[in-house]
Each structure stands twice: as structure tokens, then as C-alpha cells.
Amino acid sequence: MSPSQPGTPANLEAAFGGESMANRKYLFFAEVAKQLGHAELARLFRDTANQETEHAFAHFRLLHPELVIDNPAALSASEKQAVLARCLDLAIEGETYEYTTMYPEFAAQARAERDETAAADFDGQIAESQEHAAIFRRAASNFGFLAPIEQHHAERYGVALEALEGKGKAGEAATPVAGKWICKVCSMIYDPAVGDPESGIAAGTPFEAIPDNWECPICGARKASFVPYREPELQAA
């Protein structure tokens, strides 16, 4: 693609982001409608979400024509590997940005806004400010949890890329990381050094001591959905 205007790539990025967000939002709405017993509306949301996916894919193809495959059978083994390596490079780039820049900055801003909101001293604003402060506390906490998740994703992609390059096979360490547990649903990593203070789990609390009714702060999965965390590892082929 050779856009005639310099703003076109940015517009395509924005359009891709908007359509992608619409897809996930409508799938969320479909789940709400399903829970409330409205199957027809749930189906409408799901159908529209699928259409938004196609729109997003169309934008992404223009952004990354190097990934558009018209005839897979015509590609050599090295060409196929190059395309897959490009996919992994983009994935690593995105996940690395999220855990090194995006979520740390979001967490810092949420903490700052929490402090500013909590400082409100007008009687009419107290209840609302307390509610906002609680939201900001949870947001800061969740952003903090999400950074290690994205780092885990980036590391998995890195191992997958090395495996693609023939350096070994992708796997996990045989020995779990001491004390850490990972959610099988969303990859949230419970670290006892951090705990989950917003859920009443103080720092220093081992996973085994968490009440059984505790839920993952990111996706709401039950404690039983967590397994010992093993780091991604490149293994001998």
C-alpha cells in the first residue's frame, strides 16, 4: 500500500481499532442479552460482531499487505516462515508496548486520579468521589495485573518465534515459579508479593491461603481456574 496522504495509515489504524473494539463490545452485549434470556437480541449482537471483524480484517490487510496470502500453496517454505515470523514480530511488538509503556502509564494515571478524587471536600461530592476513587483504585490495580500478563504473552510469542526459526520447540519450564499461579481463562498471574488488596487479599498472602470464593480480578474466574505458573521456555526439538 502506498497511501497518497500521510494521514491514511493512521486513519486505517484508527479504523482497525474502532472495528476491533466494536467486535468485542458487541460480543459482550450478546453475553448480556443471553444472560437476560433474549436469544434473538444476543444473535443480532453476535452477527454484527462478526461483520465488524470482517471490516477490521479489511483495514488490517491494507495496513499489512505483506501478510495477505492469495495462494499459500505457491509459497516456498522460507516465504511461509517469513510471513509467520512477521506475525510473531508484530505480536511481540504489541505485547511489549503494553507491558512496558501502556499499562504502567495507565496505572500511574489511575493512581493520580484516585488521589485527586479522594481529596474532594465538598459535601455534595463526597459520595460520588468515594465511588470514583474506588473505580480508580480498581483500575490501577487491574492495570498493574495486566502488565505481567502482556509480558507473559510477549515471552510466549518470543519462544514461538525461536521455535519457528528452528532453534527448538515451544514449551514451558518443568518447574513452576515459586508461589505464582496463572488463570487458565485470562492469564492473570497471581503473585503473593503483590496479593490482591482491592479484593481483601493482602500482599504476602500465599495462593493456598486465599479463600475459595475469591475470583480472578480481571475475568472473574474462580480460584479453581488457576494453575501453578510455568515460564515459557524454548526446549530441545
Short mmCIF file of C-alpha atoms in Angstrom, two decimals:
data_model
loop_
_atom_site.label_atom_id
_atom_site.label_comp_id
_atom_site.label_asym_id
_atom_site.label_seq_id
_atom_site.Cartn_x
_atom_site.Cartn_y
_atom_site.Cartn_z
CA MET A 1 0.00 0.00 0.00
CA SER A 2 1.24 3.49 -0.92
CA PRO A 3 -1.22 5.95 0.61
CA SER A 4 -1.41 9.26 -1.24
CA GLN A 5 -1.92 11.12 2.03
CA PRO A 6 0.36 10.71 5.07
CA GLY A 7 -2.67 10.51 7.38
CA THR A 8 -4.13 7.44 5.70
CA PRO A 9 -2.08 4.84 7.63
CA ALA A 10 -3.08 6.50 10.91
CA ASN A 11 -6.70 6.55 9.79
CA LEU A 12 -6.53 2.86 8.90
CA GLU A 13 -5.03 2.13 12.34
CA ALA A 14 -7.86 4.08 13.97
CA ALA A 15 -10.48 2.34 11.84
CA PHE A 16 -8.99 -1.06 12.64
CA GLY A 17 -9.04 -0.22 16.34
CA GLY A 18 -12.61 1.03 16.20
CA GLU A 19 -13.93 -2.00 14.35
CA SER A 20 -11.99 -4.35 16.63
CA MET A 21 -13.39 -2.64 19.72
CA ALA A 22 -16.90 -2.79 18.28
CA ASN A 23 -16.49 -6.54 17.77
CA ARG A 24 -15.56 -7.19 21.40
CA LYS A 25 -18.17 -4.75 22.68
CA TYR A 26 -20.97 -6.42 20.73
CA LEU A 27 -19.87 -9.85 21.90
CA PHE A 28 -20.09 -8.53 25.46
CA PHE A 29 -23.57 -7.19 24.73
CA ALA A 30 -24.52 -10.58 23.26
CA GLU A 31 -23.49 -12.26 26.50
CA VAL A 32 -25.58 -9.78 28.50
CA ALA A 33 -28.59 -10.39 26.26
CA LYS A 34 -28.11 -14.16 26.57
CA GLN A 35 -27.97 -13.92 30.38
CA LEU A 36 -31.20 -11.92 30.35
CA GLY A 37 -32.95 -14.54 28.20
CA HIS A 38 -33.12 -12.53 24.97
CA ALA A 39 -31.74 -15.02 22.44
CA GLU A 40 -32.80 -13.03 19.39
CA LEU A 41 -31.02 -9.89 20.52
CA ALA A 42 -27.96 -11.93 21.50
CA ARG A 43 -27.87 -13.37 17.98
CA LEU A 44 -28.14 -9.88 16.47
CA PHE A 45 -25.16 -8.69 18.52
CA ARG A 46 -23.10 -11.76 17.57
CA ASP A 47 -23.93 -11.43 13.86
CA THR A 48 -22.98 -7.76 13.89
CA ALA A 49 -19.78 -8.55 15.79
CA ASN A 50 -18.80 -10.99 13.04
CA GLN A 51 -19.39 -8.30 10.44
CA GLU A 52 -17.23 -5.85 12.38
CA THR A 53 -14.47 -8.48 12.37
CA GLU A 54 -14.56 -8.57 8.58
CA HIS A 55 -14.34 -4.77 8.49
CA ALA A 56 -11.34 -4.86 10.84
CA PHE A 57 -9.64 -7.53 8.73
CA ALA A 58 -10.12 -5.41 5.61
CA HIS A 59 -8.35 -2.47 7.26
CA PHE A 60 -5.57 -4.69 8.58
CA ARG A 61 -4.91 -6.17 5.15
CA LEU A 62 -4.32 -2.65 3.82
CA LEU A 63 -2.03 -1.85 6.75
CA HIS A 64 -0.04 -5.06 6.32
CA PRO A 65 -0.19 -6.25 2.70
CA GLU A 66 2.87 -8.41 3.42
CA LEU A 67 0.55 -10.69 5.40
CA VAL A 68 -2.07 -11.10 2.68
CA ILE A 69 -1.79 -14.63 1.28
CA ASP A 70 -3.55 -15.22 -2.03
CA ASN A 71 -2.13 -18.64 -2.80
CA PRO A 72 -0.48 -20.40 0.18
CA ALA A 73 0.49 -23.38 -1.98
CA ALA A 74 2.66 -21.14 -4.15
CA LEU A 75 4.83 -20.04 -1.23
CA SER A 76 8.15 -21.67 -0.51
CA ALA A 77 8.94 -22.92 2.97
CA SER A 78 11.14 -19.88 3.61
CA GLU A 79 8.41 -17.50 2.42
CA LYS A 80 5.88 -19.12 4.72
CA GLN A 81 8.30 -18.85 7.61
CA ALA A 82 8.89 -15.17 6.83
CA VAL A 83 5.17 -14.43 6.97
CA LEU A 84 4.74 -16.29 10.25
CA ALA A 85 7.81 -14.56 11.68
CA ARG A 86 6.31 -11.20 10.73
CA CYS A 87 3.10 -12.10 12.58
CA LEU A 88 5.08 -13.00 15.68
CA ASP A 89 7.20 -9.84 15.42
CA LEU A 90 4.05 -7.71 15.34
CA ALA A 91 2.58 -9.64 18.26
CA ILE A 92 5.76 -9.24 20.33
CA GLU A 93 5.88 -5.53 19.50
CA GLY A 94 2.30 -5.01 20.65
CA GLU A 95 2.57 -7.00 23.85
CA THR A 96 5.90 -5.39 24.76
CA TYR A 97 4.42 -1.92 24.34
CA GLU A 98 1.53 -2.89 26.58
CA TYR A 99 3.60 -4.16 29.48
CA THR A 100 6.48 -1.65 29.26
CA THR A 101 4.57 1.53 28.43
CA MET A 102 0.80 1.42 28.17
CA TYR A 103 -0.27 -0.29 31.37
CA PRO A 104 2.41 1.31 33.60
CA GLU A 105 1.31 4.74 32.35
CA PHE A 106 -2.38 3.88 32.78
CA ALA A 107 -1.76 2.63 36.30
CA ALA A 108 0.14 5.79 37.24
CA GLN A 109 -2.64 7.99 35.88
CA ALA A 110 -5.34 5.98 37.64
CA ARG A 111 -3.47 6.32 40.93
CA ALA A 112 -3.10 10.07 40.40
CA GLU A 113 -6.80 10.47 39.58
CA ARG A 114 -7.69 8.34 42.59
CA ASP A 115 -5.72 10.67 44.83
CA GLU A 116 -7.21 13.79 43.27
CA THR A 117 -10.75 12.44 43.54
CA ALA A 118 -10.29 11.29 47.12
CA ALA A 119 -9.21 14.83 48.06
CA ALA A 120 -12.60 16.36 47.21
CA ASP A 121 -14.05 18.01 50.29
CA PHE A 122 -17.43 19.31 49.18
CA ASP A 123 -20.31 17.55 50.96
CA GLY A 124 -22.29 17.09 47.76
CA GLN A 125 -19.35 15.39 46.08
CA ILE A 126 -18.23 13.05 48.83
CA ALA A 127 -20.34 10.01 47.90
CA GLU A 128 -19.62 10.40 44.20
CA SER A 129 -15.94 10.98 44.90
CA GLN A 130 -15.74 7.87 47.03
CA GLU A 131 -17.33 5.87 44.23
CA HIS A 132 -14.91 7.34 41.68
CA ALA A 133 -11.95 6.71 43.98
CA ALA A 134 -12.97 3.06 44.28
CA ILE A 135 -13.18 2.77 40.49
CA PHE A 136 -9.76 4.35 40.07
CA ARG A 137 -8.29 2.05 42.73
CA ARG A 138 -9.62 -0.99 40.91
CA ALA A 139 -8.45 0.38 37.56
CA ALA A 140 -4.95 1.00 38.92
CA SER A 141 -4.93 -2.49 40.41
CA ASN A 142 -6.11 -4.11 37.18
CA PHE A 143 -3.62 -2.17 35.06
CA GLY A 144 -0.92 -3.44 37.41
CA PHE A 145 -2.12 -7.02 36.93
CA LEU A 146 -2.32 -6.64 33.15
CA ALA A 147 1.32 -5.63 32.66
CA PRO A 148 2.68 -9.08 33.72
CA ILE A 149 0.02 -10.74 31.54
CA GLU A 150 1.19 -8.87 28.47
CA GLN A 151 4.81 -9.64 29.36
CA HIS A 152 3.86 -13.33 29.57
CA HIS A 153 2.22 -13.08 26.14
CA ALA A 154 5.30 -11.39 24.66
CA GLU A 155 7.58 -14.06 26.11
CA ARG A 156 5.39 -16.83 24.70
CA TYR A 157 5.49 -15.20 21.27
CA GLY A 158 9.27 -14.82 21.56
CA VAL A 159 9.66 -18.52 22.28
CA ALA A 160 7.30 -19.35 19.42
CA LEU A 161 9.40 -17.21 17.07
CA GLU A 162 12.59 -19.02 18.10
CA ALA A 163 10.84 -22.35 17.55
CA LEU A 164 9.71 -21.17 14.11
CA GLU A 165 13.34 -20.38 13.32
CA GLY A 166 14.27 -23.98 14.11
CA LYS A 167 16.04 -23.31 17.37
CA GLY A 168 13.92 -25.78 19.33
CA LYS A 169 10.29 -26.27 20.28
CA ALA A 170 7.99 -24.06 22.29
CA GLY A 171 7.14 -25.30 25.76
CA GLU A 172 7.06 -24.42 29.43
CA ALA A 173 9.56 -24.79 32.23
CA ALA A 174 9.26 -28.10 34.05
CA THR A 175 9.33 -26.40 37.44
CA PRO A 176 6.67 -23.79 38.33
CA VAL A 177 7.73 -20.36 39.54
CA ALA A 178 7.58 -20.49 43.33
CA GLY A 179 4.37 -19.00 44.67
CA LYS A 180 2.95 -17.78 41.38
CA TRP A 181 -0.31 -19.08 39.88
CA ILE A 182 -1.86 -18.27 36.49
CA CYS A 183 -5.51 -18.04 35.46
CA LYS A 184 -6.35 -20.51 32.68
CA VAL A 185 -9.01 -18.13 31.34
CA CYS A 186 -7.21 -14.76 31.05
CA SER A 187 -3.56 -15.46 32.07
CA MET A 188 -3.71 -13.18 35.13
CA ILE A 189 -0.69 -14.13 37.24
CA TYR A 190 -1.22 -14.15 41.00
CA ASP A 191 1.95 -13.02 42.73
CA PRO A 192 1.90 -13.40 46.53
CA ALA A 193 4.31 -10.48 46.82
CA VAL A 194 1.57 -8.27 45.36
CA GLY A 195 -1.60 -10.02 46.52
CA ASP A 196 -4.95 -8.53 45.52
CA PRO A 197 -5.57 -5.74 48.05
CA GLU A 198 -8.69 -4.46 46.30
CA SER A 199 -10.26 -7.88 46.93
CA GLY A 200 -9.04 -8.02 50.51
CA ILE A 201 -6.01 -10.22 49.76
CA ALA A 202 -3.02 -8.57 51.41
CA ALA A 203 0.46 -8.63 49.91
CA GLY A 204 2.34 -11.62 51.24
CA THR A 205 -0.69 -13.93 51.11
CA PRO A 206 0.20 -17.31 49.53
CA PHE A 207 -2.22 -18.54 46.92
CA GLU A 208 -3.15 -21.54 49.04
CA ALA A 209 -4.38 -19.20 51.81
CA ILE A 210 -6.77 -17.27 49.56
CA PRO A 211 -10.45 -18.05 50.30
CA ASP A 212 -12.03 -20.48 47.84
CA ASN A 213 -14.67 -17.92 46.88
CA TRP A 214 -12.02 -15.46 45.65
CA GLU A 215 -12.34 -14.60 41.96
CA CYS A 216 -9.82 -13.50 39.37
CA PRO A 217 -9.82 -9.68 39.47
CA ILE A 218 -9.51 -9.49 35.68
CA CYS A 219 -12.01 -12.02 34.32
CA GLY A 220 -13.94 -13.22 37.38
CA ALA A 221 -12.87 -16.86 37.03
CA ARG A 222 -12.94 -18.98 40.17
CA LYS A 223 -9.84 -19.73 42.20
CA ALA A 224 -10.04 -23.31 40.91
CA SER A 225 -9.27 -21.95 37.41
CA PHE A 226 -5.68 -21.13 38.46
CA VAL A 227 -2.74 -23.46 37.95
CA PRO A 228 0.93 -23.14 39.00
CA TYR A 229 2.71 -20.68 36.72
CA ARG A 230 5.44 -22.01 34.46
CA GLU A 231 7.53 -19.65 32.39
CA PRO A 232 7.60 -20.05 28.60
CA GLU A 233 10.71 -21.94 27.57
CA LEU A 234 12.44 -22.97 24.40
CA GLN A 235 13.10 -26.69 24.60
CA ALA A 236 15.22 -29.09 22.59
CA ALA A 237 13.48 -30.31 19.48
#
